[in-house]
Amino acid sequence: MATQEKLKLALYWAASCGGCEIAMVELREKLLIVDQVAEILFWPVAVDVKYKDVEAMPEKHIDVCLFNGAIRTSENEHMAHLMRKKSKVLVAFGSCAHEGCIPGLANLYDRDSIFEYAYRESPSVDNPGNFVPQTAYSLPEGEVHIPKFYNTVKTLAQTVEVDYFLPGCPPQPHQIWAVIEAILAGNLPPKGSVVGANEKTVCEECKHTRQEKKIKKFYRIHEMIPDSTQCLFDQGIICAGPATRGGCGSLCTKVDMPCRGCYGPPPHVVDQGAALLSAVASVVDADTEEEAARIVGGIADPVGTFYRFGLPSSLLHRSQLGKK
Amino acid sequence: MTEKTFEPRIIGFLCNWCTYTAADTAGVSRMEQPANVDVIRVMCTGRIEPSFILKAFAEGADGVIVSGCHPPGDCHYTNGNFKTFRRMPLLEALLAQFGIEKDRFHWGWISGAEAPRWAQLARDFTEKVRSIGPLNWSRQLASKED
Amino acid sequence: MQKISIDPVTRLEGHGRIDIFLNDAGEVVNAYMVIPELRGFEKFAQGRRVEELTDITPRICGVCPEAHHLASTKACDAVFHVDPPPTAKKLRELFYSAFYVADHTVHFYILGGPDFVMGPDAPVAERNILGVIHKAGVETGTRVIQARGKAMDIIGMLGGRKIHPTFGLPGGVGKALTEEERQQIEATAREEIEFALFTLQLFRDIVLKNPIYMDLILSEAFTLPTYYMGTVDAKNRVNFYDGQIRVVDPEGKEFIKYSPKDYLDVIAERVEPWTYLKFPYLKKVGWKGLVPGKDNGIYQATPLSRLNAADGMATPRAQEAYEEMYKTFGKKPIHNLLATHWARLVELLYAAERLLELATDPEITNPHVRNIPTEKPTEGVGTVEAPRGTLTHHYVTDEKGLVTKANLVVGTTNNYAPISLAIKKAAQAVIQKGQKIQEGMLNRVEMAFRLYDPCFGCATHSLPGRMPLEVRLFDPAGNLREVLKRNMD
């Protein structure tokens, strides 16, 4: 290993929360091995390399770029194009880059309505100038620029060509390590593949006992105390497990909380929300239209439940612009 | 520039045994109906995944119809249509959250013997969608200046 | 006018850019901390099931998801008018104490530490965790990873996932503690106390005993008197999980003590058109712009602020460390910004001691950890002390418990105005007329930002150095699996 050239690695975050960075730290001692085998050329959270240094790099200088975060602003978009240009392999790392994740829920609104609330309507706001942020503003000393905030959150693959997808919010450390090992060994699947995850759903990893499902009533998490050994979905708690790719170890159901779907759709499923909606409705225990409508009518906020992580990557991508 | 009347593009998912047969009969019998409905024949409405309807809207449909055999007794597969009436109300609630007008989506039951009802539905639904206007879903994602 | 941009700011969480404006003589006229990001959580929370905000809001920050998770859970308790059983509250605080241990450890050793421990003008290649390990020793590095890891294991035990754990919900927590788990936590807590004491000693040895660092700490460039905010218990001692919010003025006199639900009477958030982030300030004092002064309602909410706003710590050894710090500076409140790093270590010790207290509480394994809400949901506020400042979640719902309005005042946001003042002060102190601008100068300007540990306590190392390093990997059975060496025999 000492004679091999070090892997030139870059990590970047767009519209994200930093959880994917912490996931790298959760590699714990293994991160010191990464230090042995890789040279980190760009990682704003940890290294004092600046944007101008990346702009100055030759094309395809970086071997692998792990890009997390969704594309929310013009700066995120610019960086997606920049990292694509400078990297041989670009990985959509984590749910935000992969499918939009939680910031993607903003696709139920638009720039104007978000700005209106954040800067004018919110109860603690003080805004005598009635401002909203401007992409260019003249201060006494000079002009200050901020990126444009787009109406719609996009995934990395909706912006540039992506080589691999590593799902999860965030990806679990053991999965990240498996992918790093595959990269070092030159052992990656065909381009466009999902890596660091299983081929079946979360249910396969979950230890709760599953019976035939016949739901008479749906419960929200605070409305009942579930039996720890039985499938949560059987008990009427909507669990995204059946429509979510496995590989995380089913950590949430382990502590009796339902899966919310952060690993994205299982293989061959194009729209995770629609798949989950279909699964949930199909097992409703109703033999008349009225009864069925009544039971599924008890599901509050379908879009927020079924499309929690995958709204931007879904078939419709966002709610209709211009509609209230 | 001449102004063209908006011709709605409607996708109809019809079950083979009931509504497709009705639509076929309506056609053969020359019952008057607009050309706006593109029919996709499925063996049972229970085969219809909600994603089909979403994909139809995403890819240019202005309206979508789902129609099959009357519950509780007519389904060729006994209870395929039970799945349908469990899924469709939830899909309607979802479409509302996406801001897709309620009148753009119709689901119901038309038996093989009810050809005139099919023709009527095709006429009425086309006019209703025409009055709402085009959906043109892909437009809102296209702009780089978004 | 000339403009220098530091873009992006590095070794912190989130995105930022510092624009420094110089006049023709080369003097700094002004410096702006520009925040170019926004995601819109307050808006897209509308329409969501309120209890799901306990899983949605942690995605504001993957470094302190536990803070958002608990603030959200408490807000949901209030929305549903449900009081969790005592054991549930203790478990939440236990969970939170473990998080504080992990988070403060990481910030000191990996993020803020390098500037402070290595010195502000150290070469970029050394100004990182490896430089810190070189100074403090390889064993320390391993110890840091393990100390953080064991605290994170407690998070995973209770919340499933270690990042974005799901533990709290309206009316309680998702699982109770078994005796076996309790013993494991108790053992970890004892180790963490030793680790915190060790870290404080390291700080004394490397920083306090070095006159150059002490000069830096005491320098005017890094001094900023403001109001100070923190949560305190009934005896005015620091508490991270619950209590009243207390603000003291720059002289240390209590300015206000309020209940979290009254936050709108106390703070407002100023909007400026050149940045996406808002500037909270004390309403009763007023907003005078980004200028220093006692008549300006700018306040800090940091570990130092919490210690300044409190009368002491609630555990014995942390109290000793608290007294030592104030004795060293000879006054209270302390206005020296870099003392925030020291205050953070006092809190680290408190968190470890509190973890032990809770792990040995006779009620902690009680299986009754949930009360089912019975009342209709309406409105509620929940706050905790995030490591980076007081965190407030405020939700309004309809009768079905769907959110109609959400307002969040987040830890680091509290500090946006003081950060802006601090970087301007640092820029004016380090960039002098006629001098060529060096990279180290710009780093000093960034240091004025980094001490706040803005929402990200966890960088890991930066790697251009070639320092000697030996890593030993053990399997779960304790067998030595691999030894990796670099520049060592």
Tab-separated table of C-alpha atoms in Angstrom, chain A residues 9-137:
chain	number	residue	atom	x	y	z
A	9	LEU	CA	-10.339	12.463	-2.769
A	10	ALA	CA	-12.663	15.446	-2.478
A	11	LEU	CA	-15.777	15.877	-0.369
A	12	TYR	CA	-18.245	18.690	-0.872
A	13	TRP	CA	-21.552	19.713	0.640
A	14	ALA	CA	-24.332	21.580	-1.173
A	15	ALA	CA	-27.702	22.213	0.534
A	16	SER	CA	-27.136	19.819	3.383
A	17	CYS	CA	-26.997	19.502	7.140
A	18	GLY	CA	-23.483	18.215	7.792
A	19	GLY	CA	-24.718	14.761	8.780
A	20	CYS	CA	-22.837	13.178	5.894
A	21	GLU	CA	-19.638	14.748	7.203
A	22	ILE	CA	-20.335	13.304	10.641
A	23	ALA	CA	-20.969	9.962	8.953
A	24	MET	CA	-17.366	10.124	7.708
A	25	VAL	CA	-16.227	10.811	11.278
A	26	GLU	CA	-18.273	7.813	12.393
A	27	LEU	CA	-15.797	5.703	10.451
A	28	ARG	CA	-13.818	6.277	13.661
A	29	GLU	CA	-10.455	4.552	13.542
A	30	LYS	CA	-11.001	3.655	9.905
A	31	LEU	CA	-10.797	7.311	9.007
A	32	LEU	CA	-7.123	7.128	9.913
A	33	ILE	CA	-6.813	4.419	7.272
A	34	VAL	CA	-8.443	6.760	4.772
A	35	ASP	CA	-5.701	9.189	5.721
A	36	GLN	CA	-3.141	6.536	4.827
A	37	VAL	CA	-4.515	5.790	1.401
A	38	ALA	CA	-6.088	9.025	0.267
A	39	GLU	CA	-5.076	12.618	-0.150
A	40	ILE	CA	-7.950	14.960	0.605
A	41	LEU	CA	-7.818	17.804	-1.876
A	42	PHE	CA	-10.979	19.640	-0.896
A	43	TRP	CA	-13.235	19.328	2.125
A	44	PRO	CA	-14.417	22.676	3.458
A	45	VAL	CA	-15.464	21.280	6.802
A	46	ALA	CA	-11.961	20.062	7.583
A	47	VAL	CA	-9.400	21.543	5.223
A	48	ASP	CA	-8.570	25.172	4.506
A	49	VAL	CA	-8.658	24.725	0.729
A	50	LYS	CA	-10.775	27.441	-0.901
A	51	TYR	CA	-12.932	27.577	-4.057
A	52	LYS	CA	-10.183	29.363	-6.015
A	53	ASP	CA	-7.859	26.424	-5.329
A	54	VAL	CA	-10.395	24.005	-6.831
A	55	GLU	CA	-10.970	26.255	-9.866
A	56	ALA	CA	-7.210	26.143	-10.458
A	57	MET	CA	-7.058	22.317	-10.526
A	58	PRO	CA	-6.734	20.612	-13.916
A	59	GLU	CA	-9.811	18.810	-15.272
A	60	LYS	CA	-10.364	15.324	-13.864
A	61	HIS	CA	-7.608	15.965	-11.329
A	62	ILE	CA	-9.682	14.527	-8.497
A	63	ASP	CA	-10.104	10.740	-8.572
A	64	VAL	CA	-13.305	10.538	-6.523
A	65	CYS	CA	-15.597	13.280	-5.301
A	66	LEU	CA	-18.165	12.453	-2.632
A	67	PHE	CA	-20.804	15.120	-3.158
A	68	ASN	CA	-23.544	15.462	-0.568
A	69	GLY	CA	-26.370	17.961	-0.381
A	70	ALA	CA	-29.194	18.950	-2.689
A	71	ILE	CA	-29.105	21.635	-5.396
A	72	ARG	CA	-31.027	24.552	-3.883
A	73	THR	CA	-29.137	27.659	-5.026
A	74	SER	CA	-27.034	28.876	-7.918
A	75	GLU	CA	-23.915	28.298	-5.806
A	76	ASN	CA	-24.856	24.641	-5.263
A	77	GLU	CA	-25.447	24.334	-9.011
A	78	HIS	CA	-22.131	25.977	-9.854
A	79	MET	CA	-20.270	23.668	-7.471
A	80	ALA	CA	-22.008	20.603	-8.934
A	81	HIS	CA	-20.722	21.543	-12.390
A	82	LEU	CA	-17.277	22.415	-11.017
A	83	MET	CA	-16.849	19.164	-9.106
A	84	ARG	CA	-18.107	17.193	-12.126
A	85	LYS	CA	-15.480	18.874	-14.280
A	86	LYS	CA	-12.618	18.336	-11.852
A	87	SER	CA	-13.462	14.737	-10.896
A	88	LYS	CA	-13.039	11.433	-12.662
A	89	VAL	CA	-15.753	9.820	-10.543
A	90	LEU	CA	-18.635	11.747	-8.968
A	91	VAL	CA	-20.672	10.047	-6.251
A	92	ALA	CA	-24.048	11.368	-5.085
A	93	PHE	CA	-23.379	10.806	-1.397
A	94	GLY	CA	-26.390	10.635	0.905
A	95	SER	CA	-30.081	11.246	0.483
A	96	CYS	CA	-29.957	14.970	-0.363
A	97	ALA	CA	-27.738	14.441	-3.393
A	98	HIS	CA	-29.432	11.151	-4.271
A	99	GLU	CA	-33.103	12.118	-4.102
A	100	GLY	CA	-33.462	15.560	-2.489
A	101	CYS	CA	-34.114	14.430	1.083
A	102	ILE	CA	-35.707	16.711	3.664
A	103	PRO	CA	-34.794	20.012	1.947
A	104	GLY	CA	-36.818	18.589	-0.950
A	105	LEU	CA	-40.007	19.142	1.037
A	106	ALA	CA	-39.561	22.790	0.120
A	107	ASN	CA	-40.781	21.710	-3.332
A	108	LEU	CA	-44.272	21.981	-1.882
A	109	TYR	CA	-43.642	25.728	-1.845
A	110	ASP	CA	-41.702	28.212	-3.936
A	111	ARG	CA	-39.131	30.945	-3.440
A	112	ASP	CA	-41.651	33.727	-2.903
A	113	SER	CA	-43.668	31.877	-0.297
A	114	ILE	CA	-40.535	30.742	1.539
A	115	PHE	CA	-39.040	34.251	1.573
A	116	GLU	CA	-42.362	35.774	2.539
A	117	TYR	CA	-42.574	33.610	5.620
A	118	ALA	CA	-38.920	33.624	6.649
A	119	TYR	CA	-38.362	37.358	6.226
A	120	ARG	CA	-41.774	38.976	6.663
A	121	GLU	CA	-44.449	36.793	8.257
A	122	SER	CA	-42.576	34.839	10.926
A	123	PRO	CA	-43.623	36.015	14.414
A	124	SER	CA	-40.119	36.976	15.536
A	125	VAL	CA	-39.113	38.875	12.419
A	126	ASP	CA	-38.154	42.549	12.593
A	127	ASN	CA	-38.002	43.942	9.066
A	128	PRO	CA	-38.739	47.648	8.889
A	129	GLY	CA	-37.164	47.860	5.433
A	130	ASN	CA	-39.522	45.088	4.253
A	131	PHE	CA	-36.509	43.401	2.650
A	132	VAL	CA	-36.051	39.974	1.276
A	133	PRO	CA	-32.481	38.887	0.473
A	134	GLN	CA	-31.202	40.241	-2.836
A	135	THR	CA	-28.687	38.457	-5.043
A	136	ALA	CA	-26.783	41.744	-5.327
A	137	TYR	CA	-26.968	44.550	-2.814
